[in-house]
Amino acid sequence: MMDRLPCVLLSSTTDIRGLYGDALEAIADRVEILDHPAENPERVRLALGWRPPADALARYPNLAALCSIAAGVDNLLACPGRPPDLPVVRVVDPDQARAMSGFVLWHVIGHQRRFDAYAANQRDRVWRRLCPRDAGAVPVGLLGYGKIGRRVARDLAALGFPVRAWSRNPQSPDPGVIHHHGPDGLPAMLGESEVLVNLLPLTPETRGILDARLLSRLRPGGFLIQVGRGEHLIEADLLAALESGHLAGAALDVFATEPLPPAHPFWDHPAIRVTPHEACDASPQAVARTLLAAAEAVREGRVPPDTVNAARGY
């Protein structure tokens, strides 16, 4: 029988074993799952983590890969003590793109069809039909055009929404999508958009990108769907854009501080919808598949699949 490759679970915020234990048990014949702090730390070759304790990586000198439980890896790249050459592996899950697309479509259609107004009318027992808006009159801009962004763009276009997408580098867009890229392309995309969907990874260049200047470039009455990272958003600038009326509303799934503090103004703002960072969690099976592929690569002396470019941050 092949020796199992030891893997330690590292998180200061998430019960990884509780969430993914059944799926990890299915690969237990090839990967030995250990809790932190693990005995004999020099044996440990893999780590599966999310927001690891600050001193955790220093305990395991022979790590060959650090795997995320999600598509995002910014918290792992920023972990103190991470050797710069330690591969960081993200989860790639086709079902995650579908889940994200459904979440985004829910909010885009809600804005287009004015579902918030109808909910308020129901509370007030008011029977009032609102003037309908065709999907073609509600252009949607996407910040980020990777695998998830492409799925979101295709699904929006199929429903008749005009779709624009922006990425740092040139891309070949899907049918029905107008693509912009680079610094000059961002203002052009924003000026053509009423709804803005943020799907960007968190990098030094994108931190704080959702600021007053960017939001002001959206069409009046715009709507923000924030599903990237909490650190992308300057919260005070969003509140100011809503109070001025330039933005009609926002749907926020990610926050700089999570859980969102009970006294935070987002909770009570009538134009903001809050969800608890659950737009598109990777399935436990996808997490286990990613970990197993990384273990097999480490065993064979290869770079694990879906290792991120640490310089780019994704």
CSV table of C-alpha atoms in Angstrom, one decimal:
chain,number,residue,atom,x,y,z
A,1,MET,CA,0.0,0.0,0.0
A,2,MET,CA,1.3,3.5,-0.9
A,3,ASP,CA,2.3,5.6,2.0
A,4,ARG,CA,-0.2,8.4,2.7
A,5,LEU,CA,1.1,12.0,2.2
A,6,PRO,CA,0.6,14.0,5.4
A,7,CYS,CA,-1.6,17.1,5.1
A,8,VAL,CA,-2.3,19.6,7.9
A,9,LEU,CA,-5.5,21.7,8.1
A,10,LEU,CA,-4.7,25.4,8.8
A,11,SER,CA,-7.4,28.0,9.5
A,12,SER,CA,-8.0,30.5,12.3
A,13,THR,CA,-11.6,31.2,11.1
A,14,THR,CA,-13.0,28.0,9.5
A,15,ASP,CA,-13.7,24.5,10.7
A,16,ILE,CA,-12.2,22.8,7.6
A,17,ARG,CA,-12.6,19.3,9.0
A,18,GLY,CA,-16.2,20.0,9.9
A,19,LEU,CA,-17.1,21.4,6.5
A,20,TYR,CA,-15.1,19.0,4.3
A,21,GLY,CA,-14.5,16.0,6.5
A,22,ASP,CA,-16.6,13.5,4.5
A,23,ALA,CA,-15.0,14.5,1.2
A,24,LEU,CA,-11.5,14.3,2.7
A,25,GLU,CA,-12.3,10.9,4.2
A,26,ALA,CA,-12.9,9.7,0.7
A,27,ILE,CA,-9.2,10.3,-0.2
A,28,ALA,CA,-7.9,9.2,3.2
A,29,ASP,CA,-6.2,6.2,1.7
A,30,ARG,CA,-3.8,8.5,-0.1
A,31,VAL,CA,-3.7,11.7,2.0
A,32,GLU,CA,-3.3,11.6,5.8
A,33,ILE,CA,-5.4,14.5,7.2
A,34,LEU,CA,-3.9,16.1,10.4
A,35,ASP,CA,-5.1,18.9,12.7
A,36,HIS,CA,-2.9,21.8,13.6
A,37,PRO,CA,-0.6,21.7,15.5
A,38,ALA,CA,0.4,18.4,14.1
A,39,GLU,CA,2.9,16.0,15.8
A,40,ASN,CA,6.1,15.4,14.0
A,41,PRO,CA,5.7,18.6,11.9
A,42,GLU,CA,8.7,17.7,9.7
A,43,ARG,CA,6.6,14.9,8.2
A,44,VAL,CA,4.0,17.2,6.8
A,45,ARG,CA,4.2,17.9,3.1
A,46,LEU,CA,0.9,19.5,2.3
A,47,ALA,CA,-1.4,22.1,4.0
A,48,LEU,CA,-5.1,22.8,3.3
A,49,GLY,CA,-5.9,26.2,4.6
A,50,TRP,CA,-8.0,29.4,4.7
A,51,ARG,CA,-6.7,32.4,6.8
A,52,PRO,CA,-4.1,30.3,8.6
A,53,PRO,CA,-2.8,31.3,12.0
A,54,ALA,CA,0.0,33.8,11.6
A,55,ASP,CA,2.7,31.5,12.9
A,56,ALA,CA,1.4,28.2,11.4
A,57,LEU,CA,3.6,27.9,8.3
A,58,ALA,CA,6.8,28.3,10.3
A,59,ARG,CA,6.0,25.1,12.2
A,60,TYR,CA,6.1,22.9,9.0
A,61,PRO,CA,9.6,23.2,7.3
A,62,ASN,CA,9.0,20.6,4.6
A,63,LEU,CA,5.8,21.8,3.0
A,64,ALA,CA,5.7,21.3,-0.7
A,65,ALA,CA,2.3,22.9,-1.4
A,66,LEU,CA,-0.3,25.1,0.3
A,67,CYS,CA,-3.8,24.4,-1.0
A,68,SER,CA,-6.8,26.8,-0.7
A,69,ILE,CA,-10.4,25.7,0.0
A,70,ALA,CA,-11.6,28.2,-2.5
A,71,ALA,CA,-10.8,29.9,-5.8
A,72,GLY,CA,-9.3,32.9,-3.9
A,73,VAL,CA,-5.8,32.6,-2.5
A,74,ASP,CA,-4.9,36.1,-1.4
A,75,ASN,CA,-5.1,35.2,2.3
A,76,LEU,CA,-2.6,32.4,1.7
A,77,LEU,CA,-0.2,34.4,-0.4
A,78,ALA,CA,-0.2,37.0,2.4
A,79,CYS,CA,0.3,34.5,5.2
A,80,PRO,CA,3.4,35.5,7.3
A,81,GLY,CA,6.2,33.1,7.0
A,82,ARG,CA,5.2,31.6,3.7
A,83,PRO,CA,8.3,30.8,1.7
A,84,PRO,CA,8.2,32.7,-1.6
A,85,ASP,CA,8.7,29.5,-3.6
A,86,LEU,CA,6.0,27.5,-1.8
A,87,PRO,CA,3.3,26.7,-4.5
A,88,VAL,CA,-0.1,28.0,-3.6
A,89,VAL,CA,-3.0,26.0,-5.2
A,90,ARG,CA,-6.5,27.3,-5.9
A,91,VAL,CA,-9.7,25.3,-6.3
A,92,VAL,CA,-11.1,25.2,-9.9
A,93,ASP,CA,-14.7,24.0,-9.8
A,94,PRO,CA,-17.0,24.2,-12.8
A,95,ASP,CA,-20.0,24.1,-10.5
A,96,GLN,CA,-18.6,27.2,-8.7
A,97,ALA,CA,-18.9,29.3,-11.9
A,98,ARG,CA,-22.5,28.1,-12.4
A,99,ALA,CA,-23.3,29.0,-8.8
A,100,MET,CA,-21.8,32.5,-9.1
A,101,SER,CA,-23.6,33.1,-12.3
A,102,GLY,CA,-26.9,32.3,-10.7
A,103,PHE,CA,-26.2,34.6,-7.8
A,104,VAL,CA,-25.2,37.5,-10.1
A,105,LEU,CA,-28.3,36.9,-12.4
A,106,TRP,CA,-30.5,37.0,-9.3
A,107,HIS,CA,-29.3,40.5,-8.4
A,108,VAL,CA,-29.2,41.8,-12.0
A,109,ILE,CA,-32.7,40.7,-12.7
A,110,GLY,CA,-33.9,42.0,-9.3
A,111,HIS,CA,-32.5,45.4,-10.2
A,112,GLN,CA,-34.0,45.3,-13.7
A,113,ARG,CA,-37.4,44.2,-12.6
A,114,ARG,CA,-37.4,46.4,-9.4
A,115,PHE,CA,-38.1,43.5,-7.0
A,116,ASP,CA,-37.1,45.6,-4.0
A,117,ALA,CA,-39.8,48.1,-4.8
A,118,TYR,CA,-42.3,45.3,-5.1
A,119,ALA,CA,-41.2,43.9,-1.8
A,120,ALA,CA,-41.7,47.3,-0.2
A,121,ASN,CA,-45.2,47.5,-1.8
A,122,GLN,CA,-46.1,44.1,-0.4
A,123,ARG,CA,-45.1,45.2,3.1
A,124,ASP,CA,-47.3,48.3,2.7
A,125,ARG,CA,-50.1,46.3,1.1
A,126,VAL,CA,-49.9,48.5,-2.1
A,127,TRP,CA,-51.0,47.1,-5.4
A,128,ARG,CA,-49.0,49.1,-8.0
A,129,ARG,CA,-47.6,47.9,-11.2
A,130,LEU,CA,-44.3,49.5,-12.2
A,131,CYS,CA,-43.2,50.4,-15.7
A,132,PRO,CA,-41.2,47.3,-16.9
A,133,ARG,CA,-37.7,47.7,-18.3
A,134,ASP,CA,-36.4,45.4,-21.0
A,135,ALA,CA,-33.2,43.6,-20.3
A,136,GLY,CA,-31.7,45.3,-23.4
A,137,ALA,CA,-32.0,48.6,-21.6
A,138,VAL,CA,-29.8,47.5,-18.6
A,139,PRO,CA,-26.1,47.2,-19.6
A,140,VAL,CA,-24.0,45.1,-17.3
A,141,GLY,CA,-20.2,45.6,-16.8
A,142,LEU,CA,-18.0,42.9,-15.4
A,143,LEU,CA,-14.7,43.6,-13.7
A,144,GLY,CA,-12.8,40.4,-14.3
A,145,TYR,CA,-13.1,38.0,-17.3
A,146,GLY,CA,-11.6,34.7,-16.1
A,147,LYS,CA,-13.4,31.4,-16.1
A,148,ILE,CA,-16.1,32.6,-13.7
A,149,GLY,CA,-16.5,35.9,-15.5
A,150,ARG,CA,-16.9,34.3,-18.8
A,151,ARG,CA,-19.7,32.0,-17.5
A,152,VAL,CA,-21.5,35.0,-15.9
A,153,ALA,CA,-21.1,37.0,-19.2
A,154,ARG,CA,-22.5,34.2,-21.3
A,155,ASP,CA,-25.5,33.7,-19.1
A,156,LEU,CA,-26.3,37.4,-18.9
A,157,ALA,CA,-26.0,37.8,-22.7
A,158,ALA,CA,-28.3,34.8,-23.2
A,159,LEU,CA,-31.0,36.7,-21.3
A,160,GLY,CA,-30.7,39.8,-23.4
A,161,PHE,CA,-28.6,42.0,-21.2
A,162,PRO,CA,-25.9,44.0,-23.0
A,163,VAL,CA,-22.6,42.8,-21.5
A,164,ARG,CA,-19.3,44.6,-21.3
A,165,ALA,CA,-16.2,43.0,-19.6
A,166,TRP,CA,-12.9,44.4,-18.5
A,167,SER,CA,-9.7,42.6,-17.7
A,168,ARG,CA,-6.1,43.7,-17.3
A,169,ASN,CA,-4.9,42.0,-20.5
A,170,PRO,CA,-6.5,41.5,-23.9
A,171,GLN,CA,-9.0,38.6,-24.2
A,172,SER,CA,-11.0,37.0,-27.0
A,173,PRO,CA,-14.6,37.7,-25.9
A,174,ASP,CA,-17.5,35.4,-26.2
A,175,PRO,CA,-20.4,36.2,-28.6
A,176,GLY,CA,-22.5,39.0,-27.2
A,177,VAL,CA,-19.8,40.4,-25.0
A,178,ILE,CA,-17.9,43.7,-25.7
A,179,HIS,CA,-14.4,43.4,-24.1
A,180,HIS,CA,-12.2,46.3,-22.8
A,181,HIS,CA,-8.8,45.9,-21.3
A,182,GLY,CA,-6.0,47.9,-19.6
A,183,PRO,CA,-6.1,51.3,-17.9
A,184,ASP,CA,-7.7,53.0,-20.9
A,185,GLY,CA,-10.4,50.4,-21.3
A,186,LEU,CA,-11.7,50.7,-17.7
A,187,PRO,CA,-13.3,54.1,-18.0
A,188,ALA,CA,-14.9,53.1,-21.3
A,189,MET,CA,-16.4,50.0,-19.8
A,190,LEU,CA,-17.7,51.8,-16.8
A,191,GLY,CA,-19.3,54.6,-18.8
A,192,GLU,CA,-21.3,52.0,-20.8
A,193,SER,CA,-22.6,50.1,-17.6
A,194,GLU,CA,-25.5,50.5,-15.3
A,195,VAL,CA,-24.9,47.4,-13.3
A,196,LEU,CA,-21.3,46.7,-12.2
A,197,VAL,CA,-20.2,43.2,-11.1
A,198,ASN,CA,-16.9,42.9,-9.4
A,199,LEU,CA,-15.2,39.5,-10.0
A,200,LEU,CA,-11.6,40.6,-9.6
A,201,PRO,CA,-8.9,38.8,-7.6
A,202,LEU,CA,-7.3,40.7,-4.8
A,203,THR,CA,-3.9,42.0,-5.8
A,204,PRO,CA,-2.0,45.2,-4.8
A,205,GLU,CA,-3.3,46.8,-8.0
A,206,THR,CA,-7.0,46.0,-7.3
A,207,ARG,CA,-7.1,46.7,-3.5
A,208,GLY,CA,-9.5,49.7,-3.1
A,209,ILE,CA,-10.4,49.7,-6.8
A,210,LEU,CA,-14.1,50.3,-5.9
A,211,ASP,CA,-13.7,53.9,-4.9
A,212,ALA,CA,-15.6,57.1,-5.4
A,213,ARG,CA,-13.9,57.9,-8.7
A,214,LEU,CA,-14.8,54.5,-10.2
A,215,LEU,CA,-18.3,54.4,-8.9
A,216,SER,CA,-18.9,57.9,-10.3
A,217,ARG,CA,-18.2,56.7,-13.8
A,218,LEU,CA,-21.2,54.3,-13.8
A,219,ARG,CA,-24.4,55.5,-15.3
A,220,PRO,CA,-26.7,57.4,-12.9
A,221,GLY,CA,-29.0,55.0,-11.0
A,222,GLY,CA,-26.3,52.3,-11.2
A,223,PHE,CA,-26.1,49.1,-9.1
A,224,LEU,CA,-23.1,47.4,-7.7
A,225,ILE,CA,-22.8,43.6,-7.2
A,226,GLN,CA,-19.7,43.0,-5.1
A,227,VAL,CA,-18.6,39.3,-5.1
A,228,GLY,CA,-14.8,39.8,-5.4
A,229,ARG,CA,-13.0,40.5,-2.1
A,230,GLY,CA,-14.0,42.8,0.7
A,231,GLU,CA,-10.8,44.8,0.4
A,232,HIS,CA,-11.7,45.9,-3.1
A,233,LEU,CA,-14.4,48.3,-1.8
A,234,ILE,CA,-13.9,51.6,-0.1
A,235,GLU,CA,-17.0,51.4,2.1
A,236,ALA,CA,-17.4,55.1,2.8
A,237,ASP,CA,-17.4,55.8,-0.9
A,238,LEU,CA,-20.2,53.3,-1.6
A,239,LEU,CA,-22.3,54.8,1.2
A,240,ALA,CA,-21.7,58.3,-0.2
A,241,ALA,CA,-22.7,57.2,-3.8
A,242,LEU,CA,-25.9,55.7,-2.4
A,243,GLU,CA,-26.8,58.8,-0.4
A,244,SER,CA,-26.2,61.1,-3.4
A,245,GLY,CA,-28.5,59.0,-5.5
A,246,HIS,CA,-25.9,58.2,-8.1
A,247,LEU,CA,-26.2,54.5,-7.2
A,248,ALA,CA,-29.6,53.0,-6.7
A,249,GLY,CA,-28.4,50.1,-4.7
A,250,ALA,CA,-25.8,47.5,-4.0
A,251,ALA,CA,-25.6,43.7,-3.3
A,252,LEU,CA,-22.6,42.8,-1.1
A,253,ASP,CA,-21.4,39.3,-0.5
A,254,VAL,CA,-17.8,40.0,0.7
A,255,PHE,CA,-16.5,42.4,3.3
A,256,ALA,CA,-13.2,43.7,4.6
A,257,THR,CA,-14.2,42.4,8.1
A,258,GLU,CA,-16.0,39.1,8.2
A,259,PRO,CA,-18.3,38.3,9.9
A,260,LEU,CA,-19.8,41.8,9.2
A,261,PRO,CA,-20.0,43.5,12.7
A,262,PRO,CA,-23.5,43.9,14.0
A,263,ALA,CA,-23.2,47.7,14.3
A,264,HIS,CA,-22.0,48.1,10.7
A,265,PRO,CA,-24.2,50.5,8.7
A,266,PHE,CA,-24.6,48.1,5.8
A,267,TRP,CA,-27.0,46.0,7.8
A,268,ASP,CA,-29.7,48.7,8.0
A,269,HIS,CA,-29.2,50.5,4.8
A,270,PRO,CA,-32.4,50.3,2.7
A,271,ALA,CA,-30.5,50.1,-0.6
A,272,ILE,CA,-28.0,47.4,0.4
A,273,ARG,CA,-28.5,43.7,0.3
A,274,VAL,CA,-26.1,41.7,2.5
A,275,THR,CA,-25.2,38.0,2.1
A,276,PRO,CA,-22.6,36.2,4.2
A,277,HIS,CA,-19.9,35.4,1.6
A,278,GLU,CA,-21.8,32.5,0.1
A,279,ALA,CA,-22.2,33.4,-3.6
A,280,CYS,CA,-20.3,30.4,-4.8
A,281,ASP,CA,-18.5,28.2,-2.4
A,282,ALA,CA,-16.5,25.4,-3.9
A,283,SER,CA,-18.0,22.0,-3.3
A,284,PRO,CA,-16.3,19.7,-0.7
A,285,GLN,CA,-15.7,17.2,-3.5
A,286,ALA,CA,-13.9,19.8,-5.6
A,287,VAL,CA,-11.7,20.7,-2.6
A,288,ALA,CA,-10.8,17.1,-2.1
A,289,ARG,CA,-10.1,16.6,-5.8
A,290,THR,CA,-7.7,19.6,-5.7
A,291,LEU,CA,-5.9,18.3,-2.6
A,292,LEU,CA,-5.5,14.8,-4.1
A,293,ALA,CA,-4.2,16.2,-7.4
A,294,ALA,CA,-1.7,18.3,-5.4
A,295,ALA,CA,-0.6,15.3,-3.3
A,296,GLU,CA,0.0,13.2,-6.4
A,297,ALA,CA,2.0,16.0,-8.0
A,298,VAL,CA,4.1,16.4,-4.9
A,299,ARG,CA,4.7,12.6,-4.7
A,300,GLU,CA,6.0,12.7,-8.3
A,301,GLY,CA,8.0,15.8,-7.9
A,302,ARG,CA,5.8,17.9,-10.1
A,303,VAL,CA,4.3,21.4,-9.7
A,304,PRO,CA,0.6,20.9,-8.6
A,305,PRO,CA,-2.1,21.7,-11.0
A,306,ASP,CA,-3.8,25.1,-10.6
A,307,THR,CA,-0.8,26.6,-8.8
A,308,VAL,CA,-1.2,30.4,-9.0
A,309,ASN,CA,1.2,32.9,-10.2
A,310,ALA,CA,2.3,34.5,-6.9
A,311,ALA,CA,3.6,37.7,-8.7
A,312,ARG,CA,0.1,38.3,-10.2
A,313,GLY,CA,-1.8,37.0,-7.3
A,314,TYR,CA,-4.0,34.6,-9.3
